[in-house]
Structure formats: C-alpha cells, structure tokens
Short mmCIF file of C-alpha atoms in Angstrom, two decimals:
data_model
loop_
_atom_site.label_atom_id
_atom_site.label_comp_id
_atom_site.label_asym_id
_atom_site.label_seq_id
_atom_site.Cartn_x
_atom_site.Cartn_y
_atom_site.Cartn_z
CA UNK A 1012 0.00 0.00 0.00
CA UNK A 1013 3.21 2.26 0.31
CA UNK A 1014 3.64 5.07 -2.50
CA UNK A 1015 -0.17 4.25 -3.41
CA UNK A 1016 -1.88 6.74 -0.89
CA UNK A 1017 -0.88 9.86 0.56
CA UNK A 1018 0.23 10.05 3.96
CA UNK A 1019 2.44 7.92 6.62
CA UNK A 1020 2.12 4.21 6.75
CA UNK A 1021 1.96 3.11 10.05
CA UNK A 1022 2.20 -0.71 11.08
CA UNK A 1023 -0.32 -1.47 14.43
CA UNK A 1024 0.56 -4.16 16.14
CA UNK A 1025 -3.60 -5.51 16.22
CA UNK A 1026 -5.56 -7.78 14.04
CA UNK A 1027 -8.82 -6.18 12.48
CA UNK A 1028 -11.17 -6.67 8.78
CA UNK A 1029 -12.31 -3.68 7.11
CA UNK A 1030 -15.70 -5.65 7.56
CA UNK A 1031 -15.36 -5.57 11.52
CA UNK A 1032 -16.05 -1.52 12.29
CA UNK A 1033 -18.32 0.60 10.75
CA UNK A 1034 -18.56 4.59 11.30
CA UNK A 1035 -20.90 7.22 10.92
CA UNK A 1036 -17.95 9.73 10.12
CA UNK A 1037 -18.53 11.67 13.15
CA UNK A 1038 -17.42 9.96 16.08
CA UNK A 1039 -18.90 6.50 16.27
CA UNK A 1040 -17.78 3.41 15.82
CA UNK A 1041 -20.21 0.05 15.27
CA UNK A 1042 -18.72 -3.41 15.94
CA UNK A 1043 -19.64 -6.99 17.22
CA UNK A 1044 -18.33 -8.33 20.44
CA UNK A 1045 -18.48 -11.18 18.68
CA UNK A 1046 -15.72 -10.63 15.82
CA UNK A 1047 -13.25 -8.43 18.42
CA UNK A 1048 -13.03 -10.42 21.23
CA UNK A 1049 -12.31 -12.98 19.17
CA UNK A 1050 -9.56 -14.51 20.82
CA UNK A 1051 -8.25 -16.11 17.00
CA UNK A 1052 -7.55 -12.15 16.49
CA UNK A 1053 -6.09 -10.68 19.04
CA UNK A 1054 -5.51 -13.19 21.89
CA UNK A 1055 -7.53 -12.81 25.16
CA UNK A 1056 -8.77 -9.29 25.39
CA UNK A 1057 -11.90 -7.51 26.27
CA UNK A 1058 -13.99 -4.52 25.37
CA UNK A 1059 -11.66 -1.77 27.58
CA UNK A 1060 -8.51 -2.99 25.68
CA UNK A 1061 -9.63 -2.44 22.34
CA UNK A 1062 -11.79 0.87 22.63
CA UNK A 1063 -8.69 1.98 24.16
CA UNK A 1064 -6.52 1.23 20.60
CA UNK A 1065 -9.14 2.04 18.42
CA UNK A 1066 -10.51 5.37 19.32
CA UNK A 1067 -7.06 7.01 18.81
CA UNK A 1068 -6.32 5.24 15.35
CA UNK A 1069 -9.79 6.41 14.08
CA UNK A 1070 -10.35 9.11 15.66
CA UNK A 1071 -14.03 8.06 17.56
CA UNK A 1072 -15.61 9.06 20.81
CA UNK A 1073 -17.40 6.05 21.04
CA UNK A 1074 -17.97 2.55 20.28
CA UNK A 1075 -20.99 1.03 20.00
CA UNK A 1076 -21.27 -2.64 20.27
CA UNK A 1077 -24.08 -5.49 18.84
CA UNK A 1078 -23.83 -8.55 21.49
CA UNK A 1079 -26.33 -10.46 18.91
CA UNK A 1080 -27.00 -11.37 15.26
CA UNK A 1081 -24.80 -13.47 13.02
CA UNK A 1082 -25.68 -15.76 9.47
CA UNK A 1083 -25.31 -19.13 9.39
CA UNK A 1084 -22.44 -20.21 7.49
CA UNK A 1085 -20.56 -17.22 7.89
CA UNK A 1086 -17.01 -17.37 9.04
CA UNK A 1087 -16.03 -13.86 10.00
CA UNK A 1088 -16.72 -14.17 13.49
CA UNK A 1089 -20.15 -11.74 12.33
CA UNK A 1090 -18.51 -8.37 10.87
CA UNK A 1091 -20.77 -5.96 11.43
CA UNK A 1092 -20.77 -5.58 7.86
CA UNK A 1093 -22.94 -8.11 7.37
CA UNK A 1094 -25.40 -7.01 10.24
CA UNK A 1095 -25.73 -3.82 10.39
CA UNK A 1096 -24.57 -0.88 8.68
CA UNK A 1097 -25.04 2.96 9.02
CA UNK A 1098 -26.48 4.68 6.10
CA UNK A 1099 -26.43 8.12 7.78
CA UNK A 1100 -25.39 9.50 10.85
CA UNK A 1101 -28.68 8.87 11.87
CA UNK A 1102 -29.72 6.13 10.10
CA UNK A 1103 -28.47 1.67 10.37
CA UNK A 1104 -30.15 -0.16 7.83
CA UNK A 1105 -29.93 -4.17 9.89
CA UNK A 1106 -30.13 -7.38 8.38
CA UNK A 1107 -33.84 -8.74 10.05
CA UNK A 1108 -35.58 -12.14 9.88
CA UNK A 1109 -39.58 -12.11 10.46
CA UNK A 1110 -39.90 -15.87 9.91
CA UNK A 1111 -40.12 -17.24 13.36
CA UNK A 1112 -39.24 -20.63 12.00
CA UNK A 1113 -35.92 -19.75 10.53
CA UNK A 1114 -32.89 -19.86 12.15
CA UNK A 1115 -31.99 -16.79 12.25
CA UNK A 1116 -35.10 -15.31 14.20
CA UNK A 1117 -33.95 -15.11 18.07
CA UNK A 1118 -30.30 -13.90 17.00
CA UNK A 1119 -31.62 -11.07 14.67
CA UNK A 1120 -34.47 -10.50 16.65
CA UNK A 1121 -31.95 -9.34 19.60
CA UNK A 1122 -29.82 -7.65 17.51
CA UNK A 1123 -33.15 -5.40 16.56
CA UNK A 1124 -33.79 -5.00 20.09
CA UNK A 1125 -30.56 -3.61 21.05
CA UNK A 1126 -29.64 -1.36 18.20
CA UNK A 1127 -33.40 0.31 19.39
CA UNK A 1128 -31.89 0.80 22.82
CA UNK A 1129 -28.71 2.79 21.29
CA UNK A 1130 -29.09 6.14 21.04
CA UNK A 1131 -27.38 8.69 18.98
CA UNK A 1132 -24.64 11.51 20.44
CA UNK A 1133 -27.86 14.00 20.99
CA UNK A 1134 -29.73 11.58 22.77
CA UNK A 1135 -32.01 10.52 19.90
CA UNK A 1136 -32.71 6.73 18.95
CA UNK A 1137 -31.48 5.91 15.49
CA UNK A 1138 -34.00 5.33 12.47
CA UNK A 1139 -33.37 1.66 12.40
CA UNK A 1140 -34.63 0.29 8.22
CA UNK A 1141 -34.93 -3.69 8.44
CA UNK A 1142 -33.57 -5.39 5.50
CA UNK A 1143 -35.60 -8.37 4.34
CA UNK A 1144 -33.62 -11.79 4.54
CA UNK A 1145 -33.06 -13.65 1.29
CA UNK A 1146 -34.52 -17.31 0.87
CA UNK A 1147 -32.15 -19.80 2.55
CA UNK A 1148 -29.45 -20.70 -0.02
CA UNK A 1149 -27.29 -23.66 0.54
CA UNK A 1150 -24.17 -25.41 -0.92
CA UNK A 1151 -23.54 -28.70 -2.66
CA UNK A 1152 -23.18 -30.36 1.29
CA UNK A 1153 -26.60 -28.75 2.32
CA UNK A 1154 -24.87 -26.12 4.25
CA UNK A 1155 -26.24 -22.75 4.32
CA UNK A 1156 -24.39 -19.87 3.30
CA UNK A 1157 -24.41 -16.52 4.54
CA UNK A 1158 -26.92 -14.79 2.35
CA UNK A 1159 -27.99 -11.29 3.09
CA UNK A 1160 -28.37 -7.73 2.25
CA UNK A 1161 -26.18 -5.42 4.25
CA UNK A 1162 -23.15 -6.52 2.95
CA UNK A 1163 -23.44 -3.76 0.49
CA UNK A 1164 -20.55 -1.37 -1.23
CA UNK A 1165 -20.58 2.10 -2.06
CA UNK A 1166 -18.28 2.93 -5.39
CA UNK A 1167 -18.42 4.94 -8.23
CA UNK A 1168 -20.97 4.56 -11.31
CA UNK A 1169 -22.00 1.94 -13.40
CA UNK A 1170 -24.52 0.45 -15.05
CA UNK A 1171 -27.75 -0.07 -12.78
CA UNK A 1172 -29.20 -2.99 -12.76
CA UNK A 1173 -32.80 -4.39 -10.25
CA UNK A 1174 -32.75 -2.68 -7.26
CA UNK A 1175 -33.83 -4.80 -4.28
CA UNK A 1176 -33.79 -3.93 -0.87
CA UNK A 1177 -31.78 -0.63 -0.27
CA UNK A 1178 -32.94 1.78 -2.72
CA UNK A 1179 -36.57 0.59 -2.82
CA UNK A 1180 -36.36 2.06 0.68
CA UNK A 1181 -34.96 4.73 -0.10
CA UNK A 1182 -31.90 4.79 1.96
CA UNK A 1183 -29.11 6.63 -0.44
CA UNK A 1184 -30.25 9.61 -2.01
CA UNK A 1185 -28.66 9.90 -5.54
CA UNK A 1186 -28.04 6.32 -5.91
CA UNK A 1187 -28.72 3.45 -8.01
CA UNK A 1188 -28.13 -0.16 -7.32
CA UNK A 1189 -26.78 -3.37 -8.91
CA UNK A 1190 -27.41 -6.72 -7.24
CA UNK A 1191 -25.32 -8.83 -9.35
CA UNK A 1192 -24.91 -12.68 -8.44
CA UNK A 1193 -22.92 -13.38 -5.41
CA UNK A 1194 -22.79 -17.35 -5.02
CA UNK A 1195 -19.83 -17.83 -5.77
CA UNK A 1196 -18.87 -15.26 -3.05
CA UNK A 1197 -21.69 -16.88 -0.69
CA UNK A 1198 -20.23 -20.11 -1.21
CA UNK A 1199 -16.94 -19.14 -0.09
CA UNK A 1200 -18.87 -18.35 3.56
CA UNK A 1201 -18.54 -14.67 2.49
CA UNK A 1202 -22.08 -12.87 2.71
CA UNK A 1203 -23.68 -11.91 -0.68
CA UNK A 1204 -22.90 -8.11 -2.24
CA UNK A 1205 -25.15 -5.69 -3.13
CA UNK A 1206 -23.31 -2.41 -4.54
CA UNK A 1207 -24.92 0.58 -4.23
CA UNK A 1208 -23.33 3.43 -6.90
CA UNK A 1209 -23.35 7.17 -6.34
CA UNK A 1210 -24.76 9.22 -9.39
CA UNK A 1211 -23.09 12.73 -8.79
CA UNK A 1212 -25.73 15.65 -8.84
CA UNK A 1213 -28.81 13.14 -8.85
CA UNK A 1214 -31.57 13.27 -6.46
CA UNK A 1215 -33.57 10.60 -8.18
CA UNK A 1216 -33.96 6.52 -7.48
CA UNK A 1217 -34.35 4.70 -10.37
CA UNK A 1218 -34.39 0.79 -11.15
#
C-alpha cells in the first residue's frame, strides 16, 4: 500500500477486517463483540482494551457494540458488515428475519432490540430500516451460506441494474443499485454483495 496513498504508513501491532467496524464519520464506531473479542484475532482481550486502541487510530468518541445477530455459514466471526450498517449518521439499515421458523429469528431479533436501545450523540434513537432476509441458499453439502443484504458497497458509477432492498427504501439519495450474483462469493462463507453506486448531482432513485 506504500507510494499508493498519501500520507504515513503506520504498522499497528492488532488484528482487524475492514468488515469488523463501521462509522458514521462523526465519532462512532459500530462493531460486534463477537468478531473483536475474538480470541483467534487478538488473543484474550476484552472490550476496555480495544476501545482503548481504536478510538485514537480512528479518531471516535465512542464505540458502539451489537452482542447479537450473526448468518449461518458465515465465518467472519459476524462483521458488522454483514449485520448492520449505518447509512447516515442517523440512520443503520440491519439485516432482520420475520420468519419465526428460521434460524436466524432469536439472534436477529436481539440484535433489533438492542440497536433500538442505542441512542445517537444527541440523545435521539437511530432510524433503524430492516432489510428483508433472502430465501435460505445452501451449498452442494446442504450447508447454508451466509446470504444477506447489508453486505453492500458504495463505489463509483455503473450500469444499474434491479434494485432490491436498499434503494426501494430509499436509503441513499442519488443512488442506483446493482445486485449482481454473489454465489460464488456466498459459497466461499462470504455474505452476498449488493453495490450501491453514487450518481453525482442526482436526487432521483431509479431501477
């Protein structure tokens, strides 16, 4: 990564995925307890230990961390990036489940629960937008892999394709959305993509 960005290159001596923290850009931090006290990562730690690292490397105030919710077949440890991710400062679009007789119901369900109890720095609750759950998908074994919808990526144009569950609720002003087949990356135990592209200057959602 030298030469390729500007800026000093600093080596930290801890273990984190890109996947594993998401911000709202102005002071907060969203994780699982899950994927950081890992103990695979960074050896036998606990919540103290690692807001103390990572609030000076990225510059947050707070952390804010999900004690529930993970996919089946997933083998991150549950990045948050596959759970629940903010949209806004304001706003965390979550991966939910409303079928009672799926798997995933009780985790999810808790998750729900405490991202309502989390407030924002003014004192507000967030505006929490449930993302539906794909059908269960599994592999070759009868495994299921981690299929969802908040493993999505934010990049530059291209062509738009059916837009699914993000845009339809309007979450990214100015943006279109391309859900392009992820089972190959599913069956690897990553979670499936759904990009969401920025259209500079547009205010408009279109399929």
């Amino acid at each position: 990564a030298a030469g390729l960005l500007p800026g000093r290159l600093e080596t930290v001596d801890f273990i984190i995925e890109g996947g594993a923290i998401e911000s709202d850009g102005e002071g907060s931090l969203l994780t699982t307890s899950s994927c950081l006290l890992a103990p695979t990562r960074n050896g036998k730690t606990d919540r103290a230990r690692v807001e103390s690292r990572l609030k000076p490397l990225f510059g947050v105030e707070r952390i804010l961390w999900l004690d529930h919710g993970d996919l089946s077949g997933d083998d991150t440890d549950g990045h948050i990036d596959t759970l629940a991710r903010f949209c806004n400062p304001q706003t965390i679009a979550f991966q939910a489940c409303e079928d009672p007789n799926d798997e995933h119901f009780k985790p999810l369900s808790a998750m729900a629960e405490q991202l309502a109890s989390m407030r924002q720095t003014d004192g507000h609750p967030y505006h929490l937008v449930p993302l539906p759950l794909p059908r269960a998908i599994h592999d070759d074994s009868g495994r299921r892999l981690p299929a969802g919808y908040a493993n999505f990526l934010i990049t530059k144009p291209f062509e738009p394709n059916t837009v699914r569950a993000l845009v339809s609720q309007a979450l990214f002003f100015g943006t279109n959305a391309h859900v392009p087949d992820a089972s190959e990356i599913a069956s690897q135990r990553g979670p499936r993509l759904a990009h969401v592209s920025s259209i500079a200057g547009g205010r408009s959602l279109r399929p």
